[in-house]
Tab-separated table of C-alpha atoms in Angstrom:
chain	number	residue	atom	x	y	z
A	1	MET	CA	20.548	-3.691	-16.261
A	2	LYS	CA	19.717	-3.535	-12.556
A	3	LYS	CA	21.698	-1.638	-9.972
A	4	ASN	CA	21.657	-2.496	-6.235
A	5	ILE	CA	20.993	0.828	-4.492
A	6	GLY	CA	21.084	-0.737	-1.017
A	7	SER	CA	18.358	-0.908	1.626
A	8	VAL	CA	15.699	1.416	0.226
A	9	LEU	CA	12.054	1.605	1.220
A	10	ALA	CA	10.745	1.145	-2.300
A	11	LEU	CA	7.385	-0.629	-2.126
A	12	TYR	CA	5.383	2.180	-3.755
A	13	PRO	CA	3.156	3.840	-4.753
A	14	SER	CA	0.801	3.754	-1.771
A	15	PRO	CA	-2.401	5.708	-1.213
A	16	ALA	CA	-2.038	9.018	0.650
A	17	VAL	CA	-4.626	9.230	3.428
A	18	VAL	CA	-5.544	11.697	6.134
A	19	ILE	CA	-5.884	10.106	9.564
A	20	GLY	CA	-8.490	11.718	11.804
A	21	ALA	CA	-9.041	11.424	15.536
A	22	THR	CA	-10.900	13.275	18.257
A	23	ALA	CA	-8.500	15.472	20.249
A	24	GLU	CA	-8.759	17.957	23.140
A	25	GLY	CA	-12.255	19.281	23.804
A	26	GLY	CA	-13.845	16.941	21.264
A	27	LYS	CA	-12.237	18.789	18.359
A	28	PRO	CA	-10.801	16.784	15.457
A	29	THR	CA	-7.152	16.599	14.539
A	30	TRP	CA	-5.712	15.355	11.263
A	31	THR	CA	-2.445	14.169	9.819
A	32	LEU	CA	-1.299	12.934	6.426
A	33	VAL	CA	0.106	9.394	6.138
A	34	ALA	CA	1.024	7.131	3.248
A	35	HIS	CA	2.772	4.332	5.107
A	36	VAL	CA	-0.198	2.032	5.288
A	37	GLY	CA	-0.875	-1.629	4.653
A	38	ILE	CA	-3.416	-4.418	4.422
A	39	ILE	CA	-3.386	-7.469	6.706
A	40	GLY	CA	-5.361	-10.585	5.832
A	41	HIS	CA	-8.892	-9.775	4.719
A	42	ASP	CA	-10.007	-7.724	7.693
A	43	ARG	CA	-7.327	-5.399	9.032
A	44	ILE	CA	-5.354	-2.403	7.933
A	45	LEU	CA	-2.123	-0.899	9.196
A	46	VAL	CA	-1.266	2.774	9.556
A	47	SER	CA	2.341	3.595	10.434
A	48	LEU	CA	2.988	6.903	12.225
A	49	ALA	CA	6.110	8.491	13.652
A	50	SER	CA	5.759	8.277	17.450
A	51	ALA	CA	6.159	12.047	17.808
A	52	HIS	CA	2.891	12.805	15.997
A	53	TYR	CA	0.395	14.775	18.091
A	54	ILE	CA	-2.444	12.550	16.901
A	55	ASN	CA	-0.931	9.297	18.243
A	56	GLY	CA	-1.881	10.022	21.857
A	57	TYR	CA	-5.512	10.509	20.843
A	58	ILE	CA	-5.559	7.366	18.722
A	59	LYS	CA	-4.301	5.446	21.759
A	60	ALA	CA	-6.661	7.173	24.200
A	61	ASN	CA	-9.752	6.632	22.016
A	62	GLY	CA	-8.744	3.323	20.436
A	63	LYS	CA	-10.088	4.529	17.103
A	64	PHE	CA	-9.380	6.736	14.118
A	65	SER	CA	-10.636	7.462	10.620
A	66	VAL	CA	-8.786	6.887	7.354
A	67	ASN	CA	-9.787	9.481	4.758
A	68	ILE	CA	-8.761	8.703	1.181
A	69	VAL	CA	-7.255	11.749	-0.541
A	70	ASP	CA	-8.320	12.759	-4.050
A	71	GLU	CA	-6.934	15.703	-6.009
A	72	LYS	CA	-9.690	18.022	-4.762
A	73	ILE	CA	-8.616	17.743	-1.106
A	74	LEU	CA	-4.902	17.200	-1.772
A	75	PRO	CA	-3.766	20.783	-0.975
A	76	LYS	CA	-5.401	20.643	2.466
A	77	ALA	CA	-4.204	17.071	3.025
A	78	ASP	CA	-0.661	18.128	2.117
A	79	TYR	CA	-0.939	21.011	4.599
A	80	ALA	CA	-2.171	18.578	7.289
A	81	GLY	CA	1.104	16.705	6.820
A	82	SER	CA	3.284	19.799	7.019
A	83	VAL	CA	2.337	21.249	10.418
A	84	SER	CA	2.104	19.605	13.838
A	85	GLY	CA	-1.179	19.557	15.715
A	86	ALA	CA	0.848	20.294	18.864
A	87	LYS	CA	1.697	23.772	17.521
A	88	THR	CA	-1.163	24.526	15.127
A	89	ASP	CA	-4.863	23.930	15.639
A	90	LYS	CA	-5.890	21.933	12.551
A	91	SER	CA	-9.459	21.388	13.758
A	92	GLY	CA	-10.904	23.856	11.238
A	93	LEU	CA	-8.979	22.554	8.234
A	94	PHE	CA	-11.677	20.233	6.913
A	95	GLU	CA	-15.444	20.172	7.110
A	96	TYR	CA	-16.297	16.930	8.835
A	97	GLU	CA	-19.057	14.806	10.269
A	98	LYS	CA	-18.919	12.097	12.929
A	99	GLY	CA	-19.132	8.460	11.867
A	100	GLU	CA	-21.094	5.808	13.707
A	101	ASN	CA	-18.107	4.955	15.907
A	102	GLY	CA	-17.586	8.635	16.712
A	103	THR	CA	-14.479	9.431	14.663
A	104	PRO	CA	-14.335	12.615	12.581
A	105	MET	CA	-14.671	11.951	8.837
A	106	ILE	CA	-13.737	14.517	6.174
A	107	SER	CA	-16.920	15.507	4.289
A	108	ASP	CA	-15.036	16.083	1.025
A	109	SER	CA	-13.093	12.784	1.113
A	110	PRO	CA	-14.617	10.332	-1.377
A	111	LEU	CA	-14.037	7.312	0.901
A	112	VAL	CA	-13.583	7.083	4.662
A	113	LEU	CA	-12.862	4.051	6.832
A	114	GLU	CA	-13.800	4.110	10.506
A	115	CYS	CA	-11.279	1.970	12.359
A	116	SER	CA	-10.724	0.458	15.808
A	117	VAL	CA	-7.202	-0.253	17.036
A	118	LYS	CA	-6.544	-3.966	17.636
A	119	ASP	CA	-2.760	-3.964	18.051
A	120	THR	CA	0.206	-1.631	17.925
A	121	TYR	CA	3.466	-2.744	16.317
A	122	ILE	CA	6.420	-0.763	17.633
A	123	THR	CA	9.674	-0.058	15.794
A	124	PRO	CA	12.235	2.590	16.792
A	125	GLY	CA	10.555	5.986	16.409
A	126	PHE	CA	7.312	4.613	14.983
A	127	GLU	CA	3.956	3.276	16.115
A	128	SER	CA	2.102	1.203	13.536
A	129	PHE	CA	-1.562	0.864	14.412
A	130	ILE	CA	-3.254	-2.351	13.287
A	131	ALA	CA	-6.993	-1.844	13.121
A	132	SER	CA	-10.291	-3.439	12.185
A	133	ILE	CA	-12.788	-1.634	9.969
A	134	ASP	CA	-16.079	-0.607	11.576
A	135	GLY	CA	-17.592	1.196	8.614
A	136	THR	CA	-16.782	2.251	5.055
A	137	TYR	CA	-18.349	5.473	3.820
A	138	VAL	CA	-18.128	6.044	0.099
A	139	GLU	CA	-19.544	8.604	-2.325
A	140	GLU	CA	-22.265	6.855	-4.306
A	141	ASN	CA	-20.840	8.040	-7.656
A	142	CYS	CA	-17.680	6.032	-6.831
A	143	LEU	CA	-19.619	2.743	-6.804
A	144	ASN	CA	-19.870	0.729	-10.018
A	145	SER	CA	-22.999	-1.013	-11.315
A	146	ASP	CA	-22.207	-4.001	-9.053
A	147	GLY	CA	-22.095	-1.725	-6.006
A	148	LYS	CA	-18.310	-2.135	-5.727
A	149	ILE	CA	-15.894	0.740	-5.223
A	150	ASP	CA	-14.528	1.941	-8.574
A	151	TYR	CA	-11.017	3.251	-7.915
A	152	SER	CA	-10.638	4.384	-11.510
A	153	VAL	CA	-13.412	6.926	-10.785
A	154	LEU	CA	-12.399	7.645	-7.192
A	155	LYS	CA	-8.755	8.094	-8.254
A	156	PRO	CA	-6.918	8.113	-4.906
A	157	VAL	CA	-3.783	10.260	-4.800
A	158	LEU	CA	-0.729	8.043	-4.506
A	159	PHE	CA	2.576	8.722	-2.767
A	160	ASP	CA	6.147	7.635	-3.176
A	161	PHE	CA	8.859	8.285	-0.629
A	162	PRO	CA	11.998	8.043	-2.815
A	163	ALA	CA	11.093	10.995	-5.111
A	164	TYR	CA	8.725	12.435	-2.463
A	165	GLU	CA	5.976	12.978	-4.981
A	166	TYR	CA	2.252	12.544	-5.418
A	167	LEU	CA	1.079	10.448	-8.372
A	168	ARG	CA	-2.269	9.892	-10.039
A	169	THR	CA	-4.185	6.613	-10.020
A	170	GLY	CA	-4.501	5.631	-13.671
A	171	ASP	CA	-6.892	3.536	-15.757
A	172	ILE	CA	-8.073	-0.039	-15.423
A	173	ILE	CA	-5.799	-2.610	-17.097
A	174	GLY	CA	-8.078	-5.603	-16.601
A	175	LYS	CA	-9.648	-8.088	-14.235
A	176	CYS	CA	-7.397	-10.090	-11.907
A	177	LEU	CA	-6.656	-13.773	-12.532
A	178	THR	CA	-8.031	-13.738	-16.093
A	179	LEU	CA	-4.833	-13.193	-18.061
A	180	LYS	CA	-3.638	-16.813	-17.994
A	181	GLU	CA	-3.730	-17.523	-21.713
A	182	ASP	CA	-1.159	-14.797	-22.315
A	183	THR	CA	1.455	-16.638	-20.263
A	184	GLU	CA	2.108	-19.310	-22.834
A	185	ASP	CA	4.192	-17.137	-25.151
B	1	MET	CA	-23.659	11.837	-0.616
B	2	LYS	CA	-21.817	9.046	1.191
B	3	LYS	CA	-23.215	5.601	1.809
B	4	ASN	CA	-21.970	3.289	4.608
B	5	ILE	CA	-21.285	-0.040	2.892
B	6	GLY	CA	-20.130	-1.724	6.117
B	7	SER	CA	-16.760	-3.255	6.967
B	8	VAL	CA	-14.988	-3.274	3.615
B	9	LEU	CA	-11.275	-3.637	2.988
B	10	ALA	CA	-11.002	-0.476	0.926
B	11	LEU	CA	-7.515	0.986	1.389
B	12	TYR	CA	-6.497	0.752	-2.273
B	13	PRO	CA	-4.911	0.762	-4.762
B	14	SER	CA	-1.809	-1.117	-3.647
B	15	PRO	CA	1.121	-2.345	-5.757
B	16	ALA	CA	0.850	-5.891	-7.096
B	17	VAL	CA	4.070	-7.793	-6.398
B	18	VAL	CA	5.394	-11.280	-6.992
B	19	ILE	CA	6.930	-12.849	-3.885
B	20	GLY	CA	9.820	-15.195	-4.580
B	21	ALA	CA	11.478	-17.792	-2.365
B	22	THR	CA	13.758	-20.768	-2.742
B	23	ALA	CA	11.771	-24.003	-2.572
B	24	GLU	CA	12.495	-27.769	-2.885
B	25	GLY	CA	15.826	-28.604	-4.524
B	26	GLY	CA	16.924	-24.970	-4.683
B	27	LYS	CA	14.281	-24.141	-7.274
B	28	PRO	CA	12.374	-20.864	-7.019
B	29	THR	CA	8.677	-20.553	-6.334
B	30	TRP	CA	6.528	-17.474	-6.864
B	31	THR	CA	3.189	-16.076	-5.836
B	32	LEU	CA	1.280	-12.881	-6.530
B	33	VAL	CA	0.367	-10.627	-3.595
B	34	ALA	CA	-1.036	-7.127	-3.261
B	35	HIS	CA	-1.753	-7.016	0.441
B	36	VAL	CA	1.438	-5.296	1.453
B	37	GLY	CA	2.418	-2.399	3.675
B	38	ILE	CA	5.143	-0.109	4.938
B	39	ILE	CA	6.197	0.066	8.585
B	40	GLY	CA	8.251	2.982	9.889
B	41	HIS	CA	11.148	3.806	7.604
B	42	ASP	CA	12.792	0.408	7.432
B	43	ARG	CA	10.321	-2.456	7.199
B	44	ILE	CA	7.700	-3.787	4.861
B	45	LEU	CA	4.802	-6.146	5.385
B	46	VAL	CA	3.582	-8.876	3.037
B	47	SER	CA	0.313	-10.568	3.968
B	48	LEU	CA	-0.242	-14.107	2.669
B	49	ALA	CA	-3.008	-16.635	3.187
B	50	SER	CA	-1.544	-19.358	5.430
B	51	ALA	CA	-2.355	-22.073	2.884
B	52	HIS	CA	0.111	-20.705	0.306
B	53	TYR	CA	2.820	-23.183	-0.713
B	54	ILE	CA	5.473	-20.462	-0.519
B	55	ASN	CA	4.889	-19.661	3.176
B	56	GLY	CA	6.740	-22.732	4.434
B	57	TYR	CA	9.804	-21.762	2.421
B	58	ILE	CA	9.671	-18.141	3.579
B	59	LYS	CA	9.633	-19.439	7.164
B	60	ALA	CA	12.339	-22.057	6.563
B	61	ASN	CA	14.707	-19.612	4.819
B	62	GLY	CA	13.751	-16.458	6.726
B	63	LYS	CA	13.888	-14.501	3.492
B	64	PHE	CA	12.039	-13.692	0.291
B	65	SER	CA	12.107	-11.313	-2.642
B	66	VAL	CA	9.486	-8.715	-3.561
B	67	ASN	CA	9.315	-8.236	-7.324
B	68	ILE	CA	7.400	-5.163	-8.507
B	69	VAL	CA	5.064	-5.983	-11.396
B	70	ASP	CA	4.908	-3.799	-14.491
B	71	GLU	CA	2.597	-4.352	-17.466
B	72	LYS	CA	5.251	-6.369	-19.290
B	73	ILE	CA	5.341	-9.143	-16.673
B	74	LEU	CA	1.705	-8.819	-15.586
B	75	PRO	CA	0.352	-11.855	-17.515
B	76	LYS	CA	2.939	-14.153	-15.895
B	77	ALA	CA	2.465	-12.482	-12.497
B	78	ASP	CA	-1.301	-12.968	-12.790
B	79	TYR	CA	-0.712	-16.638	-13.649
B	80	ALA	CA	1.584	-16.981	-10.589
B	81	GLY	CA	-1.401	-15.900	-8.489
B	82	SER	CA	-3.828	-18.319	-10.099
B	83	VAL	CA	-2.146	-21.688	-9.515
B	84	SER	CA	-0.712	-23.220	-6.353
B	85	GLY	CA	2.954	-24.169	-6.176
B	86	ALA	CA	1.839	-27.319	-4.343
B	87	LYS	CA	0.156	-28.592	-7.523
B	88	THR	CA	2.053	-26.842	-10.316
B	89	ASP	CA	5.801	-26.339	-10.631
B	90	LYS	CA	6.150	-22.590	-11.194
B	91	SER	CA	9.959	-22.660	-11.108
B	92	GLY	CA	10.255	-22.097	-14.869
B	93	LEU	CA	7.735	-19.264	-15.053
B	94	PHE	CA	10.230	-16.398	-14.831
B	95	GLU	CA	13.864	-15.960	-15.771
B	96	TYR	CA	15.617	-15.119	-12.542
B	97	GLU	CA	18.940	-14.485	-10.890
B	98	LYS	CA	19.952	-14.833	-7.250
B	99	GLY	CA	20.365	-11.695	-5.158
B	100	GLU	CA	23.156	-11.144	-2.651
B	101	ASN	CA	21.069	-12.706	0.141
B	102	GLY	CA	20.310	-15.720	-2.046
B	103	THR	CA	16.657	-15.094	-2.937
B	104	PRO	CA	15.458	-15.537	-6.511
B	105	MET	CA	14.786	-12.222	-8.278
B	106	ILE	CA	12.764	-11.939	-11.495
B	107	SER	CA	15.071	-10.669	-14.257
B	108	ASP	CA	12.273	-8.798	-16.038
B	109	SER	CA	10.908	-7.079	-12.916
B	110	PRO	CA	11.984	-3.415	-12.917
B	111	LEU	CA	12.508	-3.330	-9.138
B	112	VAL	CA	13.211	-6.118	-6.657
B	113	LEU	CA	13.592	-5.953	-2.875
B	114	GLU	CA	15.547	-8.659	-1.069
B	115	CYS	CA	13.983	-9.081	2.355
B	116	SER	CA	14.680	-10.838	5.663
B	117	VAL	CA	11.800	-11.830	7.936
B	118	LYS	CA	11.875	-10.033	11.292
B	119	ASP	CA	8.409	-10.889	12.643
B	120	THR	CA	5.244	-12.678	11.647
B	121	TYR	CA	1.847	-11.210	12.510
B	122	ILE	CA	-0.845	-13.880	12.628
B	123	THR	CA	-4.557	-13.370	11.982
B	124	PRO	CA	-7.070	-16.169	11.262
B	125	GLY	CA	-6.053	-17.799	7.977
B	126	PHE	CA	-3.212	-15.378	7.256
B	127	GLU	CA	0.481	-14.922	7.956
B	128	SER	CA	1.774	-11.388	7.510
B	129	PHE	CA	5.545	-11.326	7.213
B	130	ILE	CA	7.258	-8.197	8.516
B	131	ALA	CA	10.691	-7.870	6.945
B	132	SER	CA	13.758	-5.681	6.671
B	133	ILE	CA	15.224	-4.766	3.291
B	134	ASP	CA	18.664	-6.182	2.480
B	135	GLY	CA	18.987	-4.857	-1.046
B	136	THR	CA	17.034	-2.910	-3.674
B	137	TYR	CA	17.712	-3.794	-7.298
B	138	VAL	CA	16.327	-1.336	-9.819
B	139	GLU	CA	16.601	-0.895	-13.583
B	140	GLU	CA	18.842	2.110	-14.186
B	141	ASN	CA	16.357	3.713	-16.612
B	142	CYS	CA	13.892	3.904	-13.693
B	143	LEU	CA	16.195	6.224	-11.722
B	144	ASN	CA	15.764	9.987	-12.118
B	145	SER	CA	18.602	12.509	-12.459
B	146	ASP	CA	18.944	12.569	-8.638
B	147	GLY	CA	19.410	8.797	-8.592
B	148	LYS	CA	15.965	8.296	-7.008
B	149	ILE	CA	13.415	5.753	-8.212
B	150	ASP	CA	10.971	7.364	-10.656
B	151	TYR	CA	7.672	5.537	-10.244
B	152	SER	CA	6.092	7.518	-13.090
B	153	VAL	CA	8.580	5.749	-15.411
B	154	LEU	CA	8.572	2.406	-13.591
B	155	LYS	CA	4.729	2.426	-13.477
B	156	PRO	CA	3.969	-0.404	-11.033
B	157	VAL	CA	0.740	-2.275	-11.706
B	158	LEU	CA	-1.754	-1.536	-8.958
B	159	PHE	CA	-4.465	-3.754	-7.517
B	160	ASP	CA	-7.810	-3.247	-5.881
B	161	PHE	CA	-9.736	-5.984	-4.115
B	162	PRO	CA	-13.312	-4.610	-4.278
B	163	ALA	CA	-13.522	-4.589	-8.104
B	164	TYR	CA	-10.715	-7.199	-8.364
B	165	GLU	CA	-8.923	-5.224	-11.048
B	166	TYR	CA	-5.455	-4.094	-12.032
B	167	LEU	CA	-4.931	-0.364	-12.490
B	168	ARG	CA	-2.166	1.750	-13.993
B	169	THR	CA	0.104	4.057	-12.036
B	170	GLY	CA	-0.514	7.505	-13.493
B	171	ASP	CA	1.448	10.752	-13.796
B	172	ILE	CA	3.163	12.930	-11.220
B	173	ILE	CA	0.880	15.502	-9.575
B	174	GLY	CA	3.593	17.341	-7.659
B	175	LYS	CA	6.127	17.324	-4.859
B	176	CYS	CA	4.965	16.506	-1.338
B	177	LEU	CA	4.575	19.208	1.324
B	178	THR	CA	4.844	22.097	-1.141
B	179	LEU	CA	1.160	22.775	-1.778
B	180	LYS	CA	0.558	24.849	1.351
B	181	GLU	CA	-0.383	28.134	-0.327
B	182	ASP	CA	-3.369	26.478	-1.950
B	183	THR	CA	-4.943	25.731	1.406
B	184	GLU	CA	-6.011	29.319	2.071
B	185	ASP	CA	-8.896	29.343	-0.385
């Protein structure tokens, strides 16, 4: 029996990611986000509260990195989401290297996207950056025998807003668009 | 050691959902989507190839439903993604009821969002519908003792594009923004 609980943001779980950008003096700054999305076959969306310290640098540089969070870096990623870069210098939080487009990428993240801002979608209190993907850096042990990313090995940490919890990525159920015969019952 | 595999859509996993809309003669039509997103605290995004049969009805009605897929309905959801509504009548695929805003909602889906289109973001070959949430219908056994949605019980089926697989939602790791003490090591 279903209950209507009203207008609830309930399209979860979503992957928790750390957004990185180059801030004052060339130092990196980081924040944790899980309100992300995929647009068409070539763009992603990252939705940030307008008050975030990092937003100004994303706009100034026109680029940012998206660092997938696994359980190993989750405590630091969680911390990155709990303090503002305006009050606390988070530049030393993660070891990092620069990607080809110049954004800071977390060395211990298993998968990093280098992104360039193409559009910004504004809603009250939020800036949602729509970006293209310049490069995709992935740990080689997270690639399967076909050279594709294996998320069941990478195991991104997932987020849900209603219970405000982190969840694990689980096992593979099966290949997409191959389950047709089961629909006849 | 990380390898740059180029511009790859790699922000996964994301929840697989069936989009529902009212089509010709008041009958429902359905399609499977996993390119979704969250914008601010009050909107979602659903990205569909422009050629989809359902898009015209989403635009004509200005509304659609988002039906979370669990393993029970996955074979039918997978089928909904494998045939076009233009060629095959999918109206009998799922048992459904109408929500308060009039969209068809899959009876066996554990969680359904009724949505109204607020904007459409166009990229080549794709229409990404940005929508507000009118109602959230959830199975009562998927609510925790605080009345919040428990995704570790609901277990949405997840999708990834690179390996083109469905994955399970796993267990709870912990509460958000409470892991700070672990960052000192």
